[in-house]
Amino acid sequence: SAVGRGPEVPFRSEAYRLGAAARGKELRLRLEPLGPGSPQALVFRFGMSGGFRLRPAASPPRHAHLRFLTRESPPRALCFVDARRFGSWRLGDAWQPGRGPCVLSEYQAFRENVLKNLDDKAFDKPICEALLNQRYFNGIGNYLRAEILYRLKIPPFEKARTVLEALKQQEQERRKKNSSLPLSKKLKLKRDNPDLLELCHTVPMEVVAAEKNLLDPDHADNHTAFKNWLQCYGVPGMSSLRDHNGRTIWFQGEPGPMAPKGQKSRKKRAGPKADPDAPTTEVTTRTSKRRSRRAENPATSAVKKEEEEEEEAVPDLPRRGRARARRAAAAAPASPKPEAPVKATRRRASARKGAGEAVIP
């Protein structure tokens, strides 16, 4: 397409076959001519919204930046669709240098690559940041790191080397302890007590194995099943902080000793603390409701922000007390200096008016 950021693909053939292979966060697509001509390989990265859709060639989806046509009549098009254009492709069959073994397809090599390099300075960082280092954790992204750490109750800002060296020691002790057990019991113990590196393999495998239920390619905008699968990432009742790279990490409990200074985790404001063993998807906080309403209509964010600032102006009162205080203030006789409340009321009214007139794409 005219707005695609990838290079032109110098490939022409009346008939060709497509083949694909995945490794970590990359996909290699290979075009094989069925007649004369040379094959062409492309390597894709998908960003946050990239993916493939098969549609009638006459009506491709929006943001289809690269299209491969079928021979049938009428033809269909296999389209690389990327609304945010964070994805990309490049010519050639080489994987991006600096990426380690794939957590899915090369698990043993992935595990060995991590454990033999624990003296690398990459593991001086918090574990939540180390998990995004594709040199060691090729395939792990933002939602996966939250789910993995949550299941093991590991604070996200614990030092990565501390977590992984303890894992290495536990593995050695487990081997000694289980040396006399039959293979079936060893496998059961391993399955019931996975370590962090094992979950880096099995948690993504859950998504891959259930992809038809979680990510329907014919209904790409329907993420209900996927959201229900999530236990931590973006789930109401969880806390969140921005890591040192500006990426949001979701977690439960204490953040850990290497948490960024000067930040306050966003927590649920009312109700009991989330129970690690209780389902959290039914818990809804006032903060999460505000975020969802803003996401639906960004034009109302100014109004909501003002209302939150008003709420914070009376921090010593309980919530019901705050509401009564505001109602009492509204019903009270006018003060000698009414300019401030009048201005605030006008500002909110104009913001609401603007919100009603806003055009949402």
Short mmCIF file of C-alpha atoms in Angstrom, two decimals:
data_model
loop_
_atom_site.label_atom_id
_atom_site.label_comp_id
_atom_site.label_asym_id
_atom_site.label_seq_id
_atom_site.Cartn_x
_atom_site.Cartn_y
_atom_site.Cartn_z
CA SER A 1 0.00 0.00 0.00
CA ALA A 2 1.00 3.64 -0.38
CA VAL A 3 1.44 4.11 3.37
CA GLY A 4 3.21 0.82 4.10
CA ARG A 5 6.63 1.26 5.69
CA GLY A 6 8.21 -1.90 4.34
CA PRO A 7 10.32 -2.12 1.16
CA GLU A 8 8.95 -3.06 -2.25
CA VAL A 9 8.96 -6.82 -2.86
CA PRO A 10 10.75 -7.60 -6.17
CA PHE A 11 8.84 -10.79 -6.90
CA ARG A 12 6.64 -11.63 -9.88
CA SER A 13 5.19 -15.03 -10.68
CA GLU A 14 2.01 -16.33 -12.26
CA ALA A 15 1.87 -19.13 -9.71
CA TYR A 16 3.75 -19.57 -6.45
CA ARG A 17 3.53 -21.30 -3.13
CA LEU A 18 3.77 -19.66 0.30
CA GLY A 19 5.64 -21.26 3.19
CA ALA A 20 6.23 -19.88 6.68
CA ALA A 21 8.35 -20.49 9.77
CA ALA A 22 8.23 -18.66 13.11
CA ARG A 23 10.98 -17.93 15.61
CA GLY A 24 10.35 -15.82 18.68
CA LYS A 25 8.69 -12.60 17.60
CA GLU A 26 9.53 -13.02 13.91
CA LEU A 27 7.90 -14.83 10.98
CA ARG A 28 9.75 -15.84 7.83
CA LEU A 29 7.58 -16.00 4.71
CA ARG A 30 9.02 -17.78 1.66
CA LEU A 31 7.62 -17.33 -1.88
CA GLU A 32 8.43 -20.31 -4.15
CA PRO A 33 7.64 -19.93 -7.88
CA LEU A 34 5.94 -22.97 -9.45
CA GLY A 35 7.58 -22.07 -12.76
CA PRO A 36 10.72 -20.17 -13.74
CA GLY A 37 12.04 -17.57 -11.37
CA SER A 38 13.88 -17.19 -8.11
CA PRO A 39 12.35 -17.62 -4.65
CA GLN A 40 11.95 -14.62 -2.38
CA ALA A 41 11.98 -14.58 1.42
CA LEU A 42 10.61 -11.91 3.78
CA VAL A 43 10.95 -11.67 7.54
CA PHE A 44 8.11 -9.98 9.43
CA ARG A 45 7.81 -8.39 12.84
CA PHE A 46 4.27 -7.67 13.93
CA GLY A 47 4.49 -4.84 16.45
CA MET A 48 1.34 -4.46 18.54
CA SER A 49 -1.34 -4.91 15.88
CA GLY A 50 0.19 -6.73 12.89
CA GLY A 51 -1.22 -9.97 11.52
CA PHE A 52 -2.43 -11.80 8.39
CA ARG A 53 -6.02 -11.89 7.09
CA LEU A 54 -7.42 -13.81 4.10
CA ARG A 55 -10.10 -11.75 2.35
CA PRO A 56 -11.67 -11.31 -1.13
CA ALA A 57 -9.17 -9.37 -3.24
CA ALA A 58 -11.88 -6.89 -4.27
CA SER A 59 -12.55 -5.89 -0.66
CA PRO A 60 -9.32 -6.09 1.38
CA PRO A 61 -9.41 -5.00 5.03
CA ARG A 62 -8.28 -1.55 6.06
CA HIS A 63 -4.56 -1.12 6.68
CA ALA A 64 -3.62 -4.03 4.39
CA HIS A 65 -0.04 -3.02 3.62
CA LEU A 66 1.07 -6.10 1.66
CA ARG A 67 -1.16 -8.47 -0.37
CA PHE A 68 -0.57 -11.90 -1.90
CA LEU A 69 -3.21 -12.89 -4.47
CA THR A 70 -4.58 -16.40 -5.05
CA ARG A 71 -5.14 -17.94 -8.50
CA GLU A 72 -8.81 -18.77 -7.92
CA SER A 73 -11.65 -16.82 -9.49
CA PRO A 74 -12.58 -14.48 -7.97
CA PRO A 75 -9.18 -14.14 -6.32
CA ARG A 76 -8.61 -13.72 -2.62
CA ALA A 77 -5.79 -11.82 -0.96
CA LEU A 78 -3.64 -12.85 1.98
CA CYS A 79 -3.04 -9.43 3.55
CA PHE A 80 -0.51 -8.22 6.09
CA VAL A 81 -2.72 -5.94 8.17
CA ASP A 82 -1.22 -3.47 10.65
CA ALA A 83 -3.39 -0.59 11.85
CA ARG A 84 -0.70 1.07 14.01
CA ARG A 85 2.14 0.41 11.54
CA PHE A 86 4.56 -0.69 14.26
CA GLY A 87 5.10 -3.91 12.32
CA SER A 88 7.59 -4.27 9.49
CA TRP A 89 9.08 -6.64 6.94
CA ARG A 90 12.49 -6.88 5.35
CA LEU A 91 13.85 -8.77 2.37
CA GLY A 92 15.91 -11.92 2.87
CA ASP A 93 15.62 -15.00 5.05
CA ALA A 94 17.97 -14.03 7.90
CA TRP A 95 16.53 -13.71 11.39
CA GLN A 96 17.29 -10.43 13.14
CA PRO A 97 20.77 -10.66 14.73
CA GLY A 98 21.03 -10.54 18.49
CA ARG A 99 17.90 -12.61 19.16
CA GLY A 100 18.28 -15.73 21.25
CA PRO A 101 16.67 -19.15 20.83
CA CYS A 102 12.87 -19.17 20.59
CA VAL A 103 11.02 -19.85 23.85
CA LEU A 104 8.50 -22.00 21.96
CA SER A 105 10.40 -24.00 19.34
CA GLU A 106 13.89 -24.08 20.89
CA TYR A 107 13.13 -24.47 24.59
CA GLN A 108 16.23 -26.40 25.71
CA ALA A 109 18.56 -24.05 23.83
CA PHE A 110 16.65 -21.07 25.27
CA ARG A 111 17.01 -22.40 28.81
CA GLU A 112 20.72 -23.11 28.45
CA ASN A 113 21.33 -19.69 26.88
CA VAL A 114 19.87 -17.99 29.96
CA LEU A 115 21.48 -20.12 32.68
CA LYS A 116 24.99 -20.06 31.22
CA ASN A 117 25.00 -16.25 30.84
CA LEU A 118 23.82 -15.13 34.26
CA ASP A 119 26.94 -12.99 34.68
CA ASP A 120 25.77 -10.77 31.79
CA LYS A 121 24.90 -7.21 32.87
CA ALA A 122 21.42 -7.74 31.36
CA PHE A 123 20.59 -9.65 34.56
CA ASP A 124 21.56 -6.68 36.76
CA LYS A 125 18.14 -5.27 35.85
CA PRO A 126 14.77 -6.12 37.43
CA ILE A 127 13.33 -9.44 36.30
CA CYS A 128 10.39 -7.72 34.58
CA GLU A 129 12.81 -5.80 32.35
CA ALA A 130 15.12 -8.75 31.72
CA LEU A 131 12.13 -10.75 30.44
CA LEU A 132 11.76 -8.30 27.54
CA ASN A 133 15.40 -8.74 26.46
CA GLN A 134 15.04 -10.68 23.21
CA ARG A 135 18.66 -11.80 23.33
CA TYR A 136 17.61 -14.17 26.12
CA PHE A 137 13.80 -14.26 26.07
CA ASN A 138 12.99 -14.29 22.36
CA GLY A 139 9.19 -14.28 22.14
CA ILE A 140 8.26 -12.87 25.56
CA GLY A 141 6.38 -9.58 25.49
CA ASN A 142 4.57 -7.28 27.87
CA TYR A 143 1.45 -9.32 28.65
CA LEU A 144 3.39 -12.59 28.89
CA ARG A 145 5.89 -11.28 31.43
CA ALA A 146 3.05 -10.12 33.69
CA GLU A 147 1.28 -13.48 33.49
CA ILE A 148 4.47 -15.47 34.16
CA LEU A 149 5.57 -13.44 37.18
CA TYR A 150 2.04 -13.40 38.61
CA ARG A 151 1.72 -17.19 38.53
CA LEU A 152 4.99 -17.59 40.45
CA LYS A 153 4.29 -14.70 42.87
CA ILE A 154 7.64 -13.09 41.90
CA PRO A 155 7.84 -9.31 42.53
CA PRO A 156 8.46 -7.71 39.13
CA PHE A 157 11.26 -5.47 40.40
CA GLU A 158 13.29 -8.22 42.06
CA LYS A 159 16.80 -8.41 40.60
CA ALA A 160 16.84 -10.80 37.63
CA ARG A 161 20.07 -12.52 38.65
CA THR A 162 18.72 -13.18 42.16
CA VAL A 163 15.63 -14.89 40.72
CA LEU A 164 17.49 -16.95 38.12
CA GLU A 165 20.41 -18.04 40.33
CA ALA A 166 17.91 -19.31 42.90
CA LEU A 167 16.20 -21.19 40.07
CA LYS A 168 19.52 -22.75 39.04
CA GLN A 169 20.18 -23.91 42.59
CA GLN A 170 16.64 -25.28 42.96
CA GLU A 171 17.06 -27.24 39.74
CA GLN A 172 20.24 -28.90 41.03
CA GLU A 173 18.59 -29.79 44.36
CA ARG A 174 15.54 -31.16 42.58
CA ARG A 175 17.67 -33.43 40.43
CA LYS A 176 19.39 -34.89 43.50
CA LYS A 177 16.13 -35.32 45.39
CA ASN A 178 14.25 -36.91 42.49
CA SER A 179 17.07 -39.10 41.17
CA SER A 180 15.46 -42.28 42.54
CA LEU A 181 11.91 -41.50 41.39
CA PRO A 182 10.38 -43.11 38.30
CA LEU A 183 10.09 -40.94 35.20
CA SER A 184 6.31 -40.53 35.49
CA LYS A 185 6.61 -39.02 38.97
CA LYS A 186 9.47 -36.76 37.90
CA LEU A 187 7.34 -35.40 35.08
CA LYS A 188 4.37 -34.89 37.39
CA LEU A 189 6.48 -32.99 39.94
CA LYS A 190 7.92 -30.84 37.18
CA ARG A 191 4.49 -30.13 35.76
CA ASP A 192 3.01 -29.26 39.17
CA ASN A 193 5.96 -27.05 40.19
CA PRO A 194 7.15 -25.18 37.08
CA ASP A 195 9.97 -22.67 37.33
CA LEU A 196 10.19 -19.31 35.59
CA LEU A 197 11.96 -20.59 32.46
CA GLU A 198 9.45 -23.41 32.07
CA LEU A 199 6.59 -20.92 32.25
CA CYS A 200 8.31 -18.83 29.57
CA HIS A 201 7.57 -21.85 27.36
CA THR A 202 4.25 -23.17 28.66
CA VAL A 203 2.35 -19.87 29.06
CA PRO A 204 2.86 -18.85 25.40
CA MET A 205 1.98 -22.43 24.45
CA GLU A 206 -1.40 -21.99 26.15
CA VAL A 207 -2.15 -19.11 23.80
CA VAL A 208 -0.91 -20.98 20.73
CA ALA A 209 -2.85 -24.13 21.62
CA ALA A 210 -6.08 -22.21 22.17
CA GLU A 211 -5.61 -19.60 19.43
CA LYS A 212 -8.91 -20.46 17.71
CA ASN A 213 -10.80 -19.67 20.89
CA LEU A 214 -8.68 -16.72 22.06
CA LEU A 215 -7.84 -14.92 18.80
CA ASP A 216 -10.38 -15.53 16.05
CA PRO A 217 -8.84 -14.35 12.75
CA ASP A 218 -12.35 -13.73 11.37
CA HIS A 219 -13.22 -11.53 14.34
CA ALA A 220 -9.93 -9.86 15.16
CA ASP A 221 -11.64 -7.11 17.15
CA ASN A 222 -13.26 -9.58 19.54
CA HIS A 223 -10.81 -10.04 22.42
CA THR A 224 -13.31 -11.22 25.05
CA ALA A 225 -11.99 -14.77 25.28
CA PHE A 226 -8.40 -13.55 25.43
CA LYS A 227 -9.22 -11.07 28.19
CA ASN A 228 -10.91 -13.84 30.15
CA TRP A 229 -7.76 -15.94 29.83
CA LEU A 230 -5.60 -13.18 31.33
CA GLN A 231 -5.07 -13.47 35.08
CA CYS A 232 -2.95 -10.37 35.70
CA TYR A 233 -2.28 -8.13 32.68
CA GLY A 234 -4.76 -5.24 32.77
CA VAL A 235 -7.05 -7.15 35.15
CA PRO A 236 -9.03 -5.00 37.62
CA GLY A 237 -7.64 -5.35 41.13
CA MET A 238 -4.00 -5.59 39.99
CA SER A 239 -1.37 -2.92 40.54
CA SER A 240 0.75 -1.35 37.83
CA LEU A 241 3.96 0.66 37.50
CA ARG A 242 6.05 1.88 34.61
CA ASP A 243 9.42 0.17 34.42
CA HIS A 244 12.66 2.04 33.71
CA ASN A 245 11.94 1.78 29.96
CA GLY A 246 8.48 3.31 30.28
CA ARG A 247 6.59 0.02 29.79
CA THR A 248 3.69 -0.73 32.12
CA ILE A 249 4.06 -3.88 34.23
CA TRP A 250 1.01 -5.35 35.99
CA PHE A 251 1.45 -7.30 39.23
CA GLN A 252 -0.03 -8.17 42.61
CA GLY A 253 1.57 -7.47 45.98
CA GLU A 254 4.86 -5.66 46.55
CA PRO A 255 6.75 -4.45 43.45
CA GLY A 256 10.22 -5.40 44.73
CA PRO A 257 13.41 -3.59 45.78
CA MET A 258 14.33 -2.22 42.35
CA ALA A 259 11.04 -0.42 41.69
CA PRO A 260 11.47 3.04 40.09
CA LYS A 261 11.76 5.83 42.66
CA GLY A 262 9.12 8.52 42.86
CA GLN A 263 6.35 6.40 41.34
CA LYS A 264 3.22 5.31 43.10
CA SER A 265 1.63 2.09 41.96
CA ARG A 266 -1.93 2.37 40.71
CA LYS A 267 -4.00 0.31 43.07
CA LYS A 268 -7.61 -0.42 43.68
CA ARG A 269 -8.90 2.32 45.99
CA ALA A 270 -11.65 0.55 47.93
CA GLY A 271 -12.47 -2.94 49.10
CA PRO A 272 -10.29 -5.75 50.45
CA LYS A 273 -6.90 -6.54 49.04
CA ALA A 274 -7.04 -8.93 46.09
CA ASP A 275 -6.84 -12.58 47.09
CA PRO A 276 -4.16 -14.43 45.04
CA ASP A 277 -6.33 -17.57 44.96
CA ALA A 278 -9.59 -15.82 44.10
CA PRO A 279 -10.73 -15.00 40.55
CA THR A 280 -10.08 -11.34 39.87
CA THR A 281 -11.94 -10.76 36.60
CA GLU A 282 -15.18 -9.87 38.44
CA VAL A 283 -13.56 -7.16 40.57
CA THR A 284 -14.11 -3.68 39.16
CA THR A 285 -12.48 -0.60 40.64
CA ARG A 286 -13.51 3.00 40.23
CA THR A 287 -10.13 3.69 38.61
CA SER A 288 -10.56 0.93 36.02
CA LYS A 289 -14.08 2.20 35.21
CA ARG A 290 -12.70 5.68 34.62
CA ARG A 291 -9.98 4.28 32.33
CA SER A 292 -12.47 2.26 30.30
CA ARG A 293 -14.79 5.26 29.85
CA ARG A 294 -11.87 7.39 28.71
CA ALA A 295 -10.83 4.74 26.24
CA GLU A 296 -14.37 4.70 24.80
CA ASN A 297 -14.54 8.50 24.49
CA PRO A 298 -11.22 10.35 24.82
CA ALA A 299 -13.00 13.69 24.49
CA THR A 300 -14.43 13.34 28.03
CA SER A 301 -11.03 12.88 29.69
CA ALA A 302 -10.73 16.55 30.64
CA VAL A 303 -14.02 16.38 32.55
CA LYS A 304 -13.06 13.16 34.32
CA LYS A 305 -9.66 14.55 35.28
CA GLU A 306 -11.28 17.59 36.87
CA GLU A 307 -13.69 15.40 38.81
CA GLU A 308 -10.79 13.27 40.10
CA GLU A 309 -8.88 16.39 41.14
CA GLU A 310 -11.96 17.58 43.05
CA GLU A 311 -12.09 14.21 44.80
CA GLU A 312 -8.41 14.44 45.79
CA ALA A 313 -9.01 17.90 47.28
CA VAL A 314 -10.73 16.29 50.29
CA PRO A 315 -8.44 13.32 51.02
CA ASP A 316 -9.31 13.05 54.73
CA LEU A 317 -12.98 12.26 54.18
CA PRO A 318 -14.43 8.85 53.31
CA ARG A 319 -15.97 8.61 49.84
CA ARG A 320 -19.56 9.05 51.06
CA GLY A 321 -18.38 11.98 53.14
CA ARG A 322 -16.78 13.57 50.09
CA ALA A 323 -20.02 13.28 48.13
CA ARG A 324 -22.03 14.83 50.99
CA ALA A 325 -19.45 17.61 51.32
CA ARG A 326 -19.74 18.46 47.63
CA ARG A 327 -23.57 18.42 47.77
CA ALA A 328 -23.52 20.63 50.86
CA ALA A 329 -21.13 23.04 49.18
CA ALA A 330 -23.40 23.22 46.14
CA ALA A 331 -26.47 23.96 48.31
CA ALA A 332 -24.71 26.51 50.58
CA PRO A 333 -25.28 30.27 50.16
CA ALA A 334 -22.96 32.02 47.77
CA SER A 335 -19.67 33.10 49.31
CA PRO A 336 -18.38 36.68 49.06
CA LYS A 337 -15.97 35.50 46.34
CA PRO A 338 -17.92 33.22 43.96
CA GLU A 339 -15.55 33.55 41.01
CA ALA A 340 -13.61 30.28 41.54
CA PRO A 341 -16.60 27.88 41.68
CA VAL A 342 -18.31 29.71 38.82
CA LYS A 343 -15.21 29.32 36.65
CA ALA A 344 -14.90 25.64 37.52
CA THR A 345 -18.58 25.05 36.65
CA ARG A 346 -18.22 26.84 33.32
CA ARG A 347 -15.07 24.92 32.48
CA ARG A 348 -16.78 21.58 33.10
CA ALA A 349 -19.84 22.62 31.11
CA SER A 350 -17.72 23.66 28.13
CA ALA A 351 -15.75 20.44 28.34
CA ARG A 352 -18.97 18.43 28.25
CA LYS A 353 -20.19 20.43 25.30
CA GLY A 354 -16.94 19.77 23.51
CA ALA A 355 -17.18 16.10 24.31
CA GLY A 356 -20.62 15.96 22.71
CA GLU A 357 -19.34 17.57 19.53
CA ALA A 358 -16.19 15.47 19.24
CA VAL A 359 -15.84 13.12 16.29
CA ILE A 360 -14.40 9.76 17.31
CA PRO A 361 -12.69 7.81 14.50
#
